[in-house]
XYZ file of C-alpha atoms in Angstrom:
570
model
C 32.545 -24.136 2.993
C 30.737 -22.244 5.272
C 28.050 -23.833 7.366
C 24.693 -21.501 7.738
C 21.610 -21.894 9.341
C 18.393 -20.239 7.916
C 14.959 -20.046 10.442
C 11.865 -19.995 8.730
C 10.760 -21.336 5.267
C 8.753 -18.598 3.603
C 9.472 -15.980 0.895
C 12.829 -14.866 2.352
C 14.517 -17.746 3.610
C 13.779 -20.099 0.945
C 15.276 -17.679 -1.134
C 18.368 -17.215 1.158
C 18.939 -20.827 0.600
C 18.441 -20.816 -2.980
C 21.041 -18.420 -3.626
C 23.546 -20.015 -0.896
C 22.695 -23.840 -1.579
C 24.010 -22.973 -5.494
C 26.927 -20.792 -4.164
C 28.249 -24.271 -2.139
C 27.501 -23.103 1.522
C 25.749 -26.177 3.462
C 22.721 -24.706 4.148
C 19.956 -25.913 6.708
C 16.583 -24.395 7.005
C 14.410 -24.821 10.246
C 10.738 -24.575 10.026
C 8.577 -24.359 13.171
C 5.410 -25.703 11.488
C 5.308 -29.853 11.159
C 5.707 -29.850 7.542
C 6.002 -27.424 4.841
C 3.157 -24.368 5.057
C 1.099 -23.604 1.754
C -1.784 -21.521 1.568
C -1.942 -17.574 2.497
C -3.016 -14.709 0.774
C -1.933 -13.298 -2.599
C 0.939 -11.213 -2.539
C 2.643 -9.433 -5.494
C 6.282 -9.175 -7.108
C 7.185 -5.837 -8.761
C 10.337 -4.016 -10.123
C 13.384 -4.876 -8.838
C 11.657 -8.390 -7.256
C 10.852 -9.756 -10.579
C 14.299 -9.089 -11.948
C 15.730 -11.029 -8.711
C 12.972 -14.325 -9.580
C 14.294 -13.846 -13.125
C 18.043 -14.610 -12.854
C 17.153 -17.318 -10.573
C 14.870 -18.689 -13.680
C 11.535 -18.320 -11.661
C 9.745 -15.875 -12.688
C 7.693 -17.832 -15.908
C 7.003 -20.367 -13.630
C 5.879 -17.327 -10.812
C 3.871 -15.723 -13.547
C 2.102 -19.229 -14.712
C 0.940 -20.098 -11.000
C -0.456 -16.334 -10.489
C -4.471 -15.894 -8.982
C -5.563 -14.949 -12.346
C -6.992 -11.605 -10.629
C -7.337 -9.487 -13.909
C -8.252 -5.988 -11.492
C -9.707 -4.097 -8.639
C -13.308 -3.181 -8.006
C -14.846 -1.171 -5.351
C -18.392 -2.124 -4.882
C -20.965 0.017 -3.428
C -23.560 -0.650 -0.889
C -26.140 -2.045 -3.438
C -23.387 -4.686 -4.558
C -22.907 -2.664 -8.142
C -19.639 -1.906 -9.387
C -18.841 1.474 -8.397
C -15.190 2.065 -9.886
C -12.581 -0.452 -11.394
C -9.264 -0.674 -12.588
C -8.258 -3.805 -14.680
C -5.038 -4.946 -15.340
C -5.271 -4.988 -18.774
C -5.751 -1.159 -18.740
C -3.500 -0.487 -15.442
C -0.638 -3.029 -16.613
C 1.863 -3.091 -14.543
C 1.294 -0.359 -11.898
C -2.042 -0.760 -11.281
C -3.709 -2.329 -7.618
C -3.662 -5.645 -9.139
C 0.184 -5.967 -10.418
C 0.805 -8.980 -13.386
C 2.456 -11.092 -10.916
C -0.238 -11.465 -8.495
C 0.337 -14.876 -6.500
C -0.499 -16.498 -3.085
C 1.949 -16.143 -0.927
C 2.191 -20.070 -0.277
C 2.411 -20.983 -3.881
C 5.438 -17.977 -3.812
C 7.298 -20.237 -1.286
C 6.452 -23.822 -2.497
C 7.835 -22.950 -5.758
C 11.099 -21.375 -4.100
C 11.183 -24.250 -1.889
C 11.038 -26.967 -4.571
C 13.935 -25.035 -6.386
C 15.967 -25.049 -3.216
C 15.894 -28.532 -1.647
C 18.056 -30.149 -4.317
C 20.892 -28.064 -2.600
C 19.646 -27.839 0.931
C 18.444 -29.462 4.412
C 14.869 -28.710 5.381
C 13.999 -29.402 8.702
C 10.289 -29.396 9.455
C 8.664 -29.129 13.033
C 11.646 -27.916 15.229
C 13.269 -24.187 15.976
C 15.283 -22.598 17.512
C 15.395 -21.756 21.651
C 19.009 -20.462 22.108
C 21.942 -19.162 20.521
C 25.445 -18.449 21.734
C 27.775 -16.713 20.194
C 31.386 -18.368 20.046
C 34.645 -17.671 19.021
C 33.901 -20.692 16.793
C 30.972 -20.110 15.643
C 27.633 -19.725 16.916
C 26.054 -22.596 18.617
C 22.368 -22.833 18.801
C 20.035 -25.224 20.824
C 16.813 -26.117 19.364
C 13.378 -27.422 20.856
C 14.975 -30.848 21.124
C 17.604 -29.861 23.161
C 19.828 -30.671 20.877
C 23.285 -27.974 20.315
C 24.809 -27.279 16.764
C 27.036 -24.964 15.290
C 26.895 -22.540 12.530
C 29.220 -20.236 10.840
C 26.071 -17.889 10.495
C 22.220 -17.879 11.268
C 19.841 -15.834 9.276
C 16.446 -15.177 11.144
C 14.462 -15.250 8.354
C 10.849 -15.598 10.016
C 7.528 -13.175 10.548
C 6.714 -9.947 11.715
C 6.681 -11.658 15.393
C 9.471 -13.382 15.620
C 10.347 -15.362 18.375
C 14.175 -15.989 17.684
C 14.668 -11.879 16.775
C 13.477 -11.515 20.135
C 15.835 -14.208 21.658
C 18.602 -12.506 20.087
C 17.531 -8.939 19.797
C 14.838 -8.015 22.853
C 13.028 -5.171 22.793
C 14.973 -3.913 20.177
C 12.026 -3.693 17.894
C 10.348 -0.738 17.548
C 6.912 -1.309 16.114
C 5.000 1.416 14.078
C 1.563 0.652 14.038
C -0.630 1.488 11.547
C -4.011 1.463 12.762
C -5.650 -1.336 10.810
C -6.502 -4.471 12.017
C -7.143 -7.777 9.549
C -8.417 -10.863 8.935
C -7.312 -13.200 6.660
C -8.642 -16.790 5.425
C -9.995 -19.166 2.829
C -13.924 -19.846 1.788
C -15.613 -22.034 -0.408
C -15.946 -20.123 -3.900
C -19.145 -19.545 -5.432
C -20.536 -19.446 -9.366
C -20.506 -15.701 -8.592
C -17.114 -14.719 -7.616
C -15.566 -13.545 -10.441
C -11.538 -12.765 -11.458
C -11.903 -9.518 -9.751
C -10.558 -8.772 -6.663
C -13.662 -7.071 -4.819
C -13.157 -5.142 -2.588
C -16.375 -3.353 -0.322
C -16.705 -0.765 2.632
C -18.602 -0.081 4.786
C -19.368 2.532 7.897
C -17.026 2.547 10.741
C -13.739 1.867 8.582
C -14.759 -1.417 7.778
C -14.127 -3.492 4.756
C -14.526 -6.868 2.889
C -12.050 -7.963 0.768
C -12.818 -11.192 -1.781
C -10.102 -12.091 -4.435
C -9.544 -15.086 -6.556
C -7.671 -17.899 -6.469
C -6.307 -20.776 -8.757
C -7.187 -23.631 -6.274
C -10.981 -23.693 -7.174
C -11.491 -21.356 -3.740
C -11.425 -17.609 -2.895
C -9.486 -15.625 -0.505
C -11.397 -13.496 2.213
C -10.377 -10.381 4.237
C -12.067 -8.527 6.814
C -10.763 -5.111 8.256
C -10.847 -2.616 10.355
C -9.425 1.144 10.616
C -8.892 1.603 14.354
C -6.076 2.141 16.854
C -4.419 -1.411 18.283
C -5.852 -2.708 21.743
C -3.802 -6.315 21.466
C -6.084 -7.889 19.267
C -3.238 -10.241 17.699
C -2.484 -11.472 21.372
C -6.422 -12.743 21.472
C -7.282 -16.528 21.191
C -8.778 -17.263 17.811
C -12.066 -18.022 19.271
C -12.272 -14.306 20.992
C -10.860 -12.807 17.543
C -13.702 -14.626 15.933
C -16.318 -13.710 18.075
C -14.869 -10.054 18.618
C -15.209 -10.388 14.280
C -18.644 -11.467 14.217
C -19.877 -8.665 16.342
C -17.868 -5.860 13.936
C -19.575 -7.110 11.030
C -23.131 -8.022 11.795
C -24.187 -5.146 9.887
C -21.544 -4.592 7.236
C -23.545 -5.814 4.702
C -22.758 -6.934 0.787
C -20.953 -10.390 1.317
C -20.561 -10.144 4.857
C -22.647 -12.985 6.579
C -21.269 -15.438 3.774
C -17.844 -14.637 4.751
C -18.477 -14.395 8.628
C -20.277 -17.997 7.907
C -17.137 -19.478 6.340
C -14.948 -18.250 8.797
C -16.142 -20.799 11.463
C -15.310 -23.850 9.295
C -11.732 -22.368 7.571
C -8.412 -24.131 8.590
C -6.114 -21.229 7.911
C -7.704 -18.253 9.744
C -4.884 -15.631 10.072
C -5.706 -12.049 12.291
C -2.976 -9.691 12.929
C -3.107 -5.938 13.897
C -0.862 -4.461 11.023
C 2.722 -3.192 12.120
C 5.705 -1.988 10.453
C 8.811 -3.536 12.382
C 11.409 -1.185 13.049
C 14.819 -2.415 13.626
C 18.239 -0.437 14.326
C 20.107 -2.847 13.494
C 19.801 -5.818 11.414
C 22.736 -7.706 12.585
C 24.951 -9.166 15.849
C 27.924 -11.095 15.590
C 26.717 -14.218 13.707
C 23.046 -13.640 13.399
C 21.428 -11.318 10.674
C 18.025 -10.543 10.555
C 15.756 -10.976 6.722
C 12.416 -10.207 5.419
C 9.598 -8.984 7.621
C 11.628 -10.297 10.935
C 14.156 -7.286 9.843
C 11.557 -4.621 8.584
C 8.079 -5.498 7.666
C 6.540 -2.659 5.720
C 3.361 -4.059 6.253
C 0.531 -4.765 3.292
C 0.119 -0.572 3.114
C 3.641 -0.714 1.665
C 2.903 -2.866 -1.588
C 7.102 -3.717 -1.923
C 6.701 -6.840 1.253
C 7.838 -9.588 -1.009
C 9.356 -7.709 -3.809
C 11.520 -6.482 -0.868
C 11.811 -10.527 0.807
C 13.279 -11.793 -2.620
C 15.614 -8.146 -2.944
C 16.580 -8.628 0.281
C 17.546 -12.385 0.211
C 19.983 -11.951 -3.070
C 21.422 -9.047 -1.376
C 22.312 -10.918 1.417
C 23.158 -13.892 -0.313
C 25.713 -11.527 -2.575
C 27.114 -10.298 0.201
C 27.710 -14.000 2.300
C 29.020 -14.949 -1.154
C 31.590 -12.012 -1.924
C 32.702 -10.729 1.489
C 35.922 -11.698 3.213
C 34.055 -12.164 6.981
C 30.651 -11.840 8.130
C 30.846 -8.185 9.734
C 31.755 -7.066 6.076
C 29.303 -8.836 4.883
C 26.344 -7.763 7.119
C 27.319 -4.039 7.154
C 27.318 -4.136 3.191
C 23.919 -6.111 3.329
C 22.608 -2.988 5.482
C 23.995 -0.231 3.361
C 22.543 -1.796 0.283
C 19.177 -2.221 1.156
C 18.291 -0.128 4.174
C 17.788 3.162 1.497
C 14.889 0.925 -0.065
C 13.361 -0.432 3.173
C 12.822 2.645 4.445
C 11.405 4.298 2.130
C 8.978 1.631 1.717
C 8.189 2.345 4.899
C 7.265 5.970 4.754
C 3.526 5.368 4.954
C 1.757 8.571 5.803
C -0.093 7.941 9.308
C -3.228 8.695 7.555
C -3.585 6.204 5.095
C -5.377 3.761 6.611
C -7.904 6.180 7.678
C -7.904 7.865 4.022
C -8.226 3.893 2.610
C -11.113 3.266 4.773
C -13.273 6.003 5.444
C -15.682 5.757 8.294
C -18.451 7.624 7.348
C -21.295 6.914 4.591
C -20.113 10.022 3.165
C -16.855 9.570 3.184
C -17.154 6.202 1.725
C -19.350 7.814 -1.245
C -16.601 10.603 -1.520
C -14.172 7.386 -2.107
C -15.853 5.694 -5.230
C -16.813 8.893 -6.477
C -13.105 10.155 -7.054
C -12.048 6.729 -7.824
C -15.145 6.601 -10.953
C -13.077 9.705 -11.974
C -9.651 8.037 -11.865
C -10.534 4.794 -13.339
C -12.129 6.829 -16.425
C -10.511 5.237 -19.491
C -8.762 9.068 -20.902
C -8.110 9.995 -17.005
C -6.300 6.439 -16.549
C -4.263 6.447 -20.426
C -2.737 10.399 -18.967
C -1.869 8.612 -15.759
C -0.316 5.685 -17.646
C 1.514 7.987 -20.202
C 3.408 10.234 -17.469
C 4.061 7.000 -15.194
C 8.136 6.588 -15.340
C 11.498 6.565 -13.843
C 13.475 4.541 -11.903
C 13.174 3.417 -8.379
C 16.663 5.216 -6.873
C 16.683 3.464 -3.629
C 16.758 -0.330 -5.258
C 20.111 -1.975 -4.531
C 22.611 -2.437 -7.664
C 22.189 -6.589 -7.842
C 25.016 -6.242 -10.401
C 27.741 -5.860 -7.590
C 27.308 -9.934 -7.323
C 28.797 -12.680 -9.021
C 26.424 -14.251 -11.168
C 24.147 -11.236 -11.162
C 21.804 -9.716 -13.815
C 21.853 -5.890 -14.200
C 18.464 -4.049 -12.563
C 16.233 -3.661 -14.165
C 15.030 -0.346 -12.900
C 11.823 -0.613 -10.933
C 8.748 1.938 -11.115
C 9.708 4.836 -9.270
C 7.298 5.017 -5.632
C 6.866 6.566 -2.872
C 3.369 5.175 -1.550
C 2.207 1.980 -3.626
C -0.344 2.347 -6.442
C -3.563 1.489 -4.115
C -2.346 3.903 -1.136
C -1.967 6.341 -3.537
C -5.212 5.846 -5.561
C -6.826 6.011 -1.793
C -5.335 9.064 -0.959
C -6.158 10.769 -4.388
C -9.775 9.891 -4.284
C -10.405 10.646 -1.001
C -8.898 13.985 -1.369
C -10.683 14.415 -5.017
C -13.695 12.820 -3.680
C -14.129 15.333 -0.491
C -13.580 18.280 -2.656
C -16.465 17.295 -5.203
C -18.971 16.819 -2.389
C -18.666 19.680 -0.532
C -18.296 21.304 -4.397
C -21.734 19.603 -5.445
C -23.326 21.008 -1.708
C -22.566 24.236 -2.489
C -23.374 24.368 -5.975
C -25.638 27.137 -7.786
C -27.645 24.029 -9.015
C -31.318 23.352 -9.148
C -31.239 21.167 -6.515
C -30.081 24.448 -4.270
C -32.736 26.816 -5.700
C -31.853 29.622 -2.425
C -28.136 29.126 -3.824
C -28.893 29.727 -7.691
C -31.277 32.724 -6.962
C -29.257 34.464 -4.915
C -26.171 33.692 -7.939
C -27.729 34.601 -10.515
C -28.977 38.222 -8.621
C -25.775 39.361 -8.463
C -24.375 41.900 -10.641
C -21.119 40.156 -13.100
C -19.055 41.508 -15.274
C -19.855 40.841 -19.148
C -16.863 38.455 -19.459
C -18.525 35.797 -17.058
C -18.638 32.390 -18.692
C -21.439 30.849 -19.047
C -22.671 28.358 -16.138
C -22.259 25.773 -18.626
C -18.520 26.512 -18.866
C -17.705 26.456 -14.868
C -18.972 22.904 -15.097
C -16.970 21.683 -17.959
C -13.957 23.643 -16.990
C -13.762 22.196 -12.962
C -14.214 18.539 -13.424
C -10.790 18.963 -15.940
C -9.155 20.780 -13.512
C -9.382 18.919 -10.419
C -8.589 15.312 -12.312
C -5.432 16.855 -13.575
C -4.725 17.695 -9.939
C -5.490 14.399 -9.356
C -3.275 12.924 -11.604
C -0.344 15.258 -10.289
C -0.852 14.045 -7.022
C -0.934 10.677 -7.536
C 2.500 10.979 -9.555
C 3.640 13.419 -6.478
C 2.556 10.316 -4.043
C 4.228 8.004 -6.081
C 7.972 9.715 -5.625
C 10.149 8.651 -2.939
C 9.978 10.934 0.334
C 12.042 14.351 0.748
C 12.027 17.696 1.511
C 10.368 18.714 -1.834
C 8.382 16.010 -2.517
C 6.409 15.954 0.762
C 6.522 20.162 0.096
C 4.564 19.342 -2.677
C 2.245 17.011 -1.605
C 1.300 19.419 1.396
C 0.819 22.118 -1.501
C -1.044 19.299 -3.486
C -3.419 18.573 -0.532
C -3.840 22.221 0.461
C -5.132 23.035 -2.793
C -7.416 20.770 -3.492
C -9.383 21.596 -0.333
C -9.393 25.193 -0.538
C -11.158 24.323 -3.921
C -14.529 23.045 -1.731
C -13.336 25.688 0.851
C -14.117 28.160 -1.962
C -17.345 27.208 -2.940
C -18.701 27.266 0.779
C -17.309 31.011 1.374
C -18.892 32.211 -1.922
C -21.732 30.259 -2.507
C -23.436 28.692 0.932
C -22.107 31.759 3.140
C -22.456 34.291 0.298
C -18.600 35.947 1.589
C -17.445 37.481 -1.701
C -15.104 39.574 0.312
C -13.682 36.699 1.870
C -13.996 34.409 -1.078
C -12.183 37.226 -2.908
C -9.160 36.994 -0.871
C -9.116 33.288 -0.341
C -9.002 32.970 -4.303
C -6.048 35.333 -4.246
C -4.238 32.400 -1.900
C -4.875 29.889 -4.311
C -3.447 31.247 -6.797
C -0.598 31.900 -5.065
C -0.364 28.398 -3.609
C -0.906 27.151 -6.693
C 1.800 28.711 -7.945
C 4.036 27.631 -5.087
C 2.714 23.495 -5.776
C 3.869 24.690 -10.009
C 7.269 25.405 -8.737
C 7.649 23.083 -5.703
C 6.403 19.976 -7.722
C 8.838 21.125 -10.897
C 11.835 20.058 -8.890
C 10.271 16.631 -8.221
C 8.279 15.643 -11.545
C 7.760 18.258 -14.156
C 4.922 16.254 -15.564
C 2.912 16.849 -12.485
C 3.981 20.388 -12.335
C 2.845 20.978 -15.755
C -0.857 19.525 -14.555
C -0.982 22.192 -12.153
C -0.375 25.255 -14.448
C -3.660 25.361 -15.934
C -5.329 25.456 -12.105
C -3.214 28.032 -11.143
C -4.180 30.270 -14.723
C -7.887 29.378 -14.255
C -7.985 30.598 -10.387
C -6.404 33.570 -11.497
C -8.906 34.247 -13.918
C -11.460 33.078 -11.349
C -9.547 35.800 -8.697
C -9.921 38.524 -10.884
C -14.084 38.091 -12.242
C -14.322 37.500 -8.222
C -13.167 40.624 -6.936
C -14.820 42.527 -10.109
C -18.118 40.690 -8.570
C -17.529 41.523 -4.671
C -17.355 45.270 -6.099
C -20.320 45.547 -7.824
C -22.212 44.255 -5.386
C -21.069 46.079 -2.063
C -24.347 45.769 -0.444
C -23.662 41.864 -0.749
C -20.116 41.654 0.023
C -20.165 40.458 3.861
């Protein structure tokens, strides 16, 4: 029987012991904190995660002590709804996924499955470990010296004992985003919703529900890191208070509460980046290993993957290098692409600027449209390629393939509406409107060809256009990384800003020569995002073709305009 000890009593090592404590290993777990930790935020289980809580028999019971969030709302300045998704509409791919649970209740309920078969001890850890030809032997706090056939570090994004055995080997990505996190009193207002509200400077107020009779608050902000997480609380408080005087909506209630809360959390968001995940007898799990971050969506789906994996492995290997290297193989494809977080979502997820933040809920009004969100739903599919094969180990259910992703559903609704939202703006400053009486004179002066539609048709036509570019881009952001996936996203991105790019050369600067040309390159990069995205998702391609027809159509009534009116041509 091998002898293993597990640090920290979260997520991922309580579900390292599960799996071991049943397989016979004698398993002890060592928890810094005095006595078990509840509370935290929610966190969700998706895919391959909820296939893992299912052989183990967990996931009813997961499912029954869930928030009861039933969606996502954005709310705008005034405190009205300004786009929504709800999870009865979304299902399971939507911002708010069906198993939405706090991250505490996750653990208690893996903990109370575990302890039958396994020693928890509370308030100690670990200070040393040497590595022996007998084992390892680690000292803990007490000074105390025991030996283990194995230790998995199964701890937090800062952990100490990855650094005792591992310094400086991490690599930290960060990702620009500092947040807050902590309980407040609920009120007869707070609905099932998780609200979510920005404001200028890349800030943002998060409130979501609970099934504890409280609700859970965040506060963010989009900036680079200056060592916030090393602050004392008091200073991150303070430093807190002064970022959101002026945010608005909920803001003083939730800057009130945070003086009185007993589980204030702050952290400056980072991905950890490890290049290995193993030496000699100590293997690192869960966000001590590779913490994706909340921008990733997959943290504990990953936790409870990553746990069975390892556990398999411990359980069917012949020695503990075999065992670690097929641990690694199996699940570093899935880490990192869950970690291929463009640099600019944060900023794209939290615009700084009342216009940008207007841009936002304006795309995301679009995309949460009931037809807009049923195409969405109907092309959503696939498997997720990079999700280990659980069936490899003993006592293992087959995967159930998980939604195929690149970005998770929120970072890629952020990125879609921002990018949708910026093009309608600088579409709707430019337009040939009444409320740009120079711009619709000098429009409707020109000279054009008999087979001009009718204003009336530009404005119908558009609008479908750009949300089926939407929806292609979302499905594009959605795929795992590679050459022609990222291809077509660049494509994807380039096109739907040379759609406002348009509008200013025709309309505002009045450039029909140069508007003439720079419809010909849409059609032809339009053509290249057709083709490029065909080799990724054809559904998406297929959105694209009737962009790429329309601008051609749109190329050729533009140049037949730019020569009938030479004297206006500039």
């Amino acid at each position: 029987m091998s002898k293993v000890l597990i640090t920290g009593a979260s997520v991922a090592g309580n579900s390292c012991a599960w799996w071991l404590g049943r397989a016979g290993f004698d398993v002890t777990v060592v928890e810094r904190a005095p006595t078990f930790r509840d509370g935290g935020q929610n966190v969700d289980v998706r895919g391959v995660g909820r296939t893992v809580l299912r052989a183990m028999g967990l996931e009813d019971a997961a499912l029954a002590a869930g928030t009861g969030e039933e969606g996502t709302a954005w709310i705008a300045e005034d405190g009205r709804i300004a786009a929504q998704f709800l999870t009865a509409d979304t299902g399971a791919n939507g911002p708010t996924a069906e198993m939405e649970i706090l991250r505490g209740d996750l653990a208690r309920l893996l903990y109370d499955a575990a302890r039958d078969h396994v020693r928890y001890r509370f308030g100690d850890h670990v200070t040393a470990i040497e590595d022996r030809a007998d084992g390892a032997a680690v000292t803990f706090t007490g000074g105390a010296t025991e030996r283990f056939d194995a230790v998995i570090v199964a701890e937090g994004v800062g952990s100490a004992t990855r650094e005792l055995i591992f310094p400086g080997e991490n690599r930290p990505r960060f990702m620009n985003l500092s947040m807050a996190y902590f309980t407040i009193p609920r009120r007869a207002d707070d609905d099932r919703l998780w609200r979510w509200y920005h404001a200028t400077g890349g800030r943002s107020v998060s409130l979501r529900p609970d099934r504890h009779g409280t609700t859970r608050a965040m506060l963010a902000v989009q900036k680079p890191p200056s060592g916030e997480q090393d602050w004392a609380v008091a200073r991150q408080k303070a430093w807190l208070r002064e970022t959101f005087a002026d945010a608005g909506w909920q803001a003083p209630r939730v800057l009130a509460a945070m003086e009185t809360t007993e589980d204030f959390y702050f952290d400056v968001l980072r991905q950890v980046r490890m290049p290995r995940w193993s030496t000699g007898r100590v293997v690192l799990c869960g966000d001590a290993a590779w913490c994706v971050t909340p921008m990733g969506g997959v943290g504990t789906t990953l936790a409870v993957t990553g746990a069975r994996v390892l556990a398999g492995e411990l359980i069917r290997a012949a020695d503990l290098s075999a065992a670690f290297d097929g641990y690694e193989r199996q699940l570093r494809p899935m880490v990192e692409n869950a970690q291929a977080i463009p640099g600019f979502a944060a900023r794209m997820a939290n615009p700084r600027s009342r216009l940008g933040i207007h841009a936002l809920h304006a795309a995301l009004a679009v995309a949460s449209r009931p037809a807009v969100m049923a195409v969405t739903g109907a092309l959503s599919g696939g498997g997720d390629d990079h999700a280990p094969d659980l069936s490899r180990y003993d006592g293992a259910v087959p995967v159930a393939k998980a939604p195929r992703h690149g970005l998770s559903p929120l970072a890629a609704l952020g990125v879609v509406a921002l990018t949708l939202g910026a093009s309608a703006v600088l579409g709707r400053r430019n337009a040939p409107d009444r409320s740009h009486p120079g711009i619709r004179r000098w429009y409707r002066r020109l000279d054009k060809p008999g087979f001009t539609p009718p204003d009336a048709a530009f404005g119908a036509v558009w609008p479908a256009l750009e949300t089926g570019l939407a929806i292609g881009g979302y499905r594009l952001l959605r795929k795992p990384p590679g050459a022609a996936r990222n291809a077509a996203v660049g494509l994807w991105l380039a096109n739907s800003a040379m759609i406002g790019g348009w509008t200013e050369l025709f309309f505002r600067r009045k450039r029909l020569n140069a508007s003439t040309v720079a419809s010909g390159a849409m059609v032809a990069s339009g053509a290249a995002l057709a083709a490029t995205a065909a080799k990724v998702d054809r559904p998406a391609a297929a959105l694209s073709v009737p962009f790429v027809a329309w601008v051609a159509f749109a190329t050729v009534l533009a140049d037949r305009i730019r020569r009938d009116n030479p004297d206006r041509a500039g």
